[in-house]
Amino acid sequence: MHEPSAGRWESVDALTAETRRFVAATEAMMASTARHLSEGVENLRLKAIIHELPDFLYVKDRDSRFVFANAVTVASLGLKSTEEIAGKRDFDLFEFEAACRHFDIEQQIMATGEARVDMEETVVLPGTVKPVCRLTSKIPLRNDRGEIVGLIGLSRDITERKLQEDLHRGQAKLLEMIARNEPLPMILEALVLMIEAQLTGIDGSVLLLDGEGTRLYHGAAPNLPGGYSRLIDGVTIGPKVGSCGTAAWRGQPVIVEDVMSDPLWEDFRALVAPFGFRSCWSTPIATSENNVLGTFALYSRQVRRPTEHEMKLVALATHIAGIAIERKRVDDRIHFMAHHDDLTGLPNRAFLKERLANILDQARRNGRKVTVAYLDLDNFKDVNDGSGHAAGDEVLKEIASRMANSIRASDMVVRLGGDEFLVVLVHQSSHDAGINRRLRELQKAINRPMRGGGSDITITSSIGVAAFPVDGATPEELLANADRAMYRAKQLGRNTLQHHDGDSSGLGMPRGEQEELHQAITCDQLFLEYQPQVDVATGRITGVEALVRWNHPAKGRVPPVNFIPLAEETGLIVPLGLWVLNEACRQARSWQDMGLAPVTVAVNVSAKQFADPDFASHVAEALERNRLQSRWLELEVTESVVMQNAERALAMMEQLRAIGVRLSIDDFRSGYSSLAALKTFPFDRLKMDRSLVEALPGDKTAVAIASAVISLAQTLKLSVLAEGVETDAQMDFLRHAHCEEAQGYHFSKPVSPEELSRMLQTRLP
């Protein structure tokens, strides 16, 4: 048995001095009276002190029923007066599991006579949802005979203290992660989660500014809806680009109290509305020199301004994020310098050694080919000797730039040293077409005259080629064989291209197949099928998409995937596209001549066609030749086609609009560059990408994105067509979301002109 004493209370660090004095007095008083547990608190003077205490104090009997509680305890339990609490148990006030934990501890204390001091407990108080943390001590209460007749409970709310401790631990953890050079996305995600843990009903986001200082890209947003994060990924900053785009533009915090009414969000309300956010407060993440690195934003589903406490947390977050991002940029710069050539900025041998093995592993797994071309500049020593090394350096930089601009994003140019380079071309398939042509074009780009040392300089090159896996299975074998082929090119007179002896005939698509495709275009081997596009509300056919097919005289029907890439690589896509355009116009007019109601015919346009300055003239000629009114022709272009050269694309689209044809953006996705295309170019229709449609309606993210896309299109007065519709469930969603048109196997596969004629006669798909 533990006798009551004032010394025992000294171990309860969290209790105030007034509380300790009162408890000792109360225990002595109760031990002396002992006839009734509540008699010791009837003294009016002590009672007044009790109710003024900021800490929780209560008395319970042997059955864990409240006998008395001070005012702050009563208020925290959602009761109006101290009289209401008498006789209640925790089971009357808390969730069952929490009440059980309290009861078991109290019964153990009263059974053993051993106090429980400084217990940390997390509870959800009645009428609230946010848990609070308390430091609690419970001491057995004895009468003057030493018998345990109940217990006294003392608690202090330490929620804020725990939040501060968690915040300090989180900061220490983040700084440790930065010191260990952990990946930046992991650091930023931990930072956002740390800030969110301090707040209620708030989602955080970090966006990173790109190297050009024009676009914001996803950094971390662990609890923002994925669909929303993808929609804003790549947003261009500006003076009226929501909260984050504007904050990055101004270099100052932007507090938007209501995104539905603030003019900064005018162009983005249709995107944010499906996700329920109403407030967004964004602050730039900046260097010590005030150069913007990105933004840190907090989102709320309530219309309100941030509190002072919230803005202090934002200031902390932007400071730590700035440290992490700057550290990452410094590390990236160090890595870049270690793996790139100082003069040209191209990757060096160290980078090649690190990357080529991975490229070959991926090609092996995916059944693809990889071509390496060893390139040596012819007579480059003469440039150094005749014009000086400074002029030679300028020539090397210019050639490096030309080579880098002549390859795809998936390919690589490496400076091996001196005047030697290596080009790595990653095939899109095991029979990628046009590799030889691409290397010849690279050689021509190098050959163009350039200024150096006050005169024109013309450089030629000798190229040796080896292909994986035929000419080698390892980087070392490929480089050695390409090197040998390059020396043979030198011996054969320079400015030539030679393949390794093991595969001297066949990189890329054989020339015979190119000739076959050319013959197909000119000798009536191609034909069109048409897939219906229907009104979602009525099921009526409103248009068709023209799809090209090849009927090979020996191989039979050749799928488009097997000849369209070849056409793109060889440039045959231009005459092929013109054939499709004219045939589609002819067929559309033929249906009208049969007395069928007119429908719009959609024709896909390739990048090379769209880049042709005479393309608009070709369209006008096709319409005139086939007597088809321009409003019944729709040209489909992808985002990548128009974004390659926005100024040229806009000029071409204006010419086409002047003719009167309709324009649609095909395979529309949710990236911000797609959204930018909608605002920049005069489209009439948006075709929603089939990869998004196929996830409907089961994927919540896809539902949110599709709803936002449809809403955005309606705001911009564009019609929307969903591609790849295959199920009733997808149709039900599109109908409910007010999508106007749909296309896919749910209605019909691509069919012949004759079959479509029958479908148009019945007006049913």
Short mmCIF file of N, CA and C in Angstrom, two decimals, residues 43 88 115 133 153 169 178 199 262 271 294 323 346 352 372 395 405 440 448 483 489 493 523 571 591 633 686 735 749:
data_model
loop_
_atom_site.label_atom_id
_atom_site.label_comp_id
_atom_site.label_asym_id
_atom_site.label_seq_id
_atom_site.Cartn_x
_atom_site.Cartn_y
_atom_site.Cartn_z
N ASN A 43 -16.57 21.75 -0.08
CA ASN A 43 -16.03 23.01 0.43
C ASN A 43 -15.99 24.04 -0.69
N LYS A 88 -21.93 9.04 -14.35
CA LYS A 88 -21.61 8.56 -15.70
C LYS A 88 -20.29 7.81 -15.70
N ALA A 115 -0.27 3.66 -8.49
CA ALA A 115 -0.64 4.76 -9.37
C ALA A 115 -0.01 4.59 -10.74
N CYS A 133 -4.10 14.63 -27.73
CA CYS A 133 -3.12 13.88 -26.93
C CYS A 133 -3.10 14.48 -25.52
N GLY A 153 -8.13 11.40 -11.07
CA GLY A 153 -7.49 11.51 -12.37
C GLY A 153 -7.06 12.94 -12.65
N ARG A 169 10.80 16.75 -35.05
CA ARG A 169 11.34 15.47 -35.52
C ARG A 169 11.28 15.39 -37.05
N ILE A 178 18.08 15.02 -46.73
CA ILE A 178 18.82 15.88 -47.65
C ILE A 178 20.32 15.58 -47.56
N LEU A 199 -2.15 19.97 -39.80
CA LEU A 199 -3.37 20.69 -40.15
C LEU A 199 -4.53 19.73 -40.32
N ASP A 262 -12.41 33.91 -57.97
CA ASP A 262 -11.20 34.71 -58.17
C ASP A 262 -10.81 34.72 -59.65
N LEU A 271 -11.54 22.76 -64.53
CA LEU A 271 -10.65 21.66 -64.17
C LEU A 271 -10.72 21.34 -62.69
N GLY A 294 10.16 26.77 -57.60
CA GLY A 294 8.90 26.05 -57.66
C GLY A 294 7.89 26.73 -56.76
N ILE A 323 16.06 24.30 -49.80
CA ILE A 323 17.34 23.63 -49.51
C ILE A 323 17.44 22.34 -50.30
N LEU A 346 27.87 17.36 -74.78
CA LEU A 346 27.36 16.02 -75.08
C LEU A 346 27.79 15.03 -74.00
N LEU A 352 28.32 7.03 -71.47
CA LEU A 352 28.04 5.94 -72.41
C LEU A 352 28.16 4.59 -71.72
N VAL A 372 24.44 1.28 -83.25
CA VAL A 372 25.47 2.22 -82.83
C VAL A 372 26.27 2.62 -84.07
N VAL A 395 33.86 24.70 -84.43
CA VAL A 395 33.36 23.72 -85.39
C VAL A 395 32.82 22.49 -84.65
N ASN A 405 20.44 17.76 -82.72
CA ASN A 405 19.14 18.17 -83.27
C ASN A 405 18.64 17.22 -84.35
N ARG A 440 22.11 8.85 -93.02
CA ARG A 440 22.49 9.68 -94.17
C ARG A 440 22.11 11.14 -93.93
N ARG A 448 26.95 20.34 -94.04
CA ARG A 448 26.58 21.72 -94.41
C ARG A 448 27.70 22.68 -94.03
N ASP A 483 33.68 0.50 -84.73
CA ASP A 483 34.97 1.15 -84.94
C ASP A 483 35.66 0.57 -86.17
N ALA A 489 35.33 2.59 -93.72
CA ALA A 489 34.77 3.74 -94.42
C ALA A 489 35.87 4.74 -94.76
N GLY A 493 37.57 5.95 -98.95
CA GLY A 493 37.54 7.28 -99.52
C GLY A 493 36.92 8.34 -98.66
N CYS A 523 -0.68 1.95 -107.37
CA CYS A 523 -1.29 0.87 -108.17
C CYS A 523 -2.58 0.33 -107.56
N GLY A 571 9.04 9.04 -95.87
CA GLY A 571 8.40 10.20 -96.47
C GLY A 571 7.23 9.85 -97.35
N TRP A 591 -21.80 8.88 -101.18
CA TRP A 591 -22.94 8.59 -100.29
C TRP A 591 -24.03 9.64 -100.46
N LEU A 633 -15.95 17.72 -94.15
CA LEU A 633 -14.61 17.14 -93.99
C LEU A 633 -14.02 17.61 -92.66
N LEU A 686 -12.80 17.71 -79.86
CA LEU A 686 -11.78 17.04 -79.05
C LEU A 686 -12.10 15.55 -79.04
N ARG A 735 -22.95 9.28 -71.33
CA ARG A 735 -24.26 9.91 -71.45
C ARG A 735 -24.52 10.81 -70.24
N LYS A 749 -17.22 -2.07 -85.63
CA LYS A 749 -15.83 -2.06 -86.06
C LYS A 749 -15.74 -1.28 -87.37
#
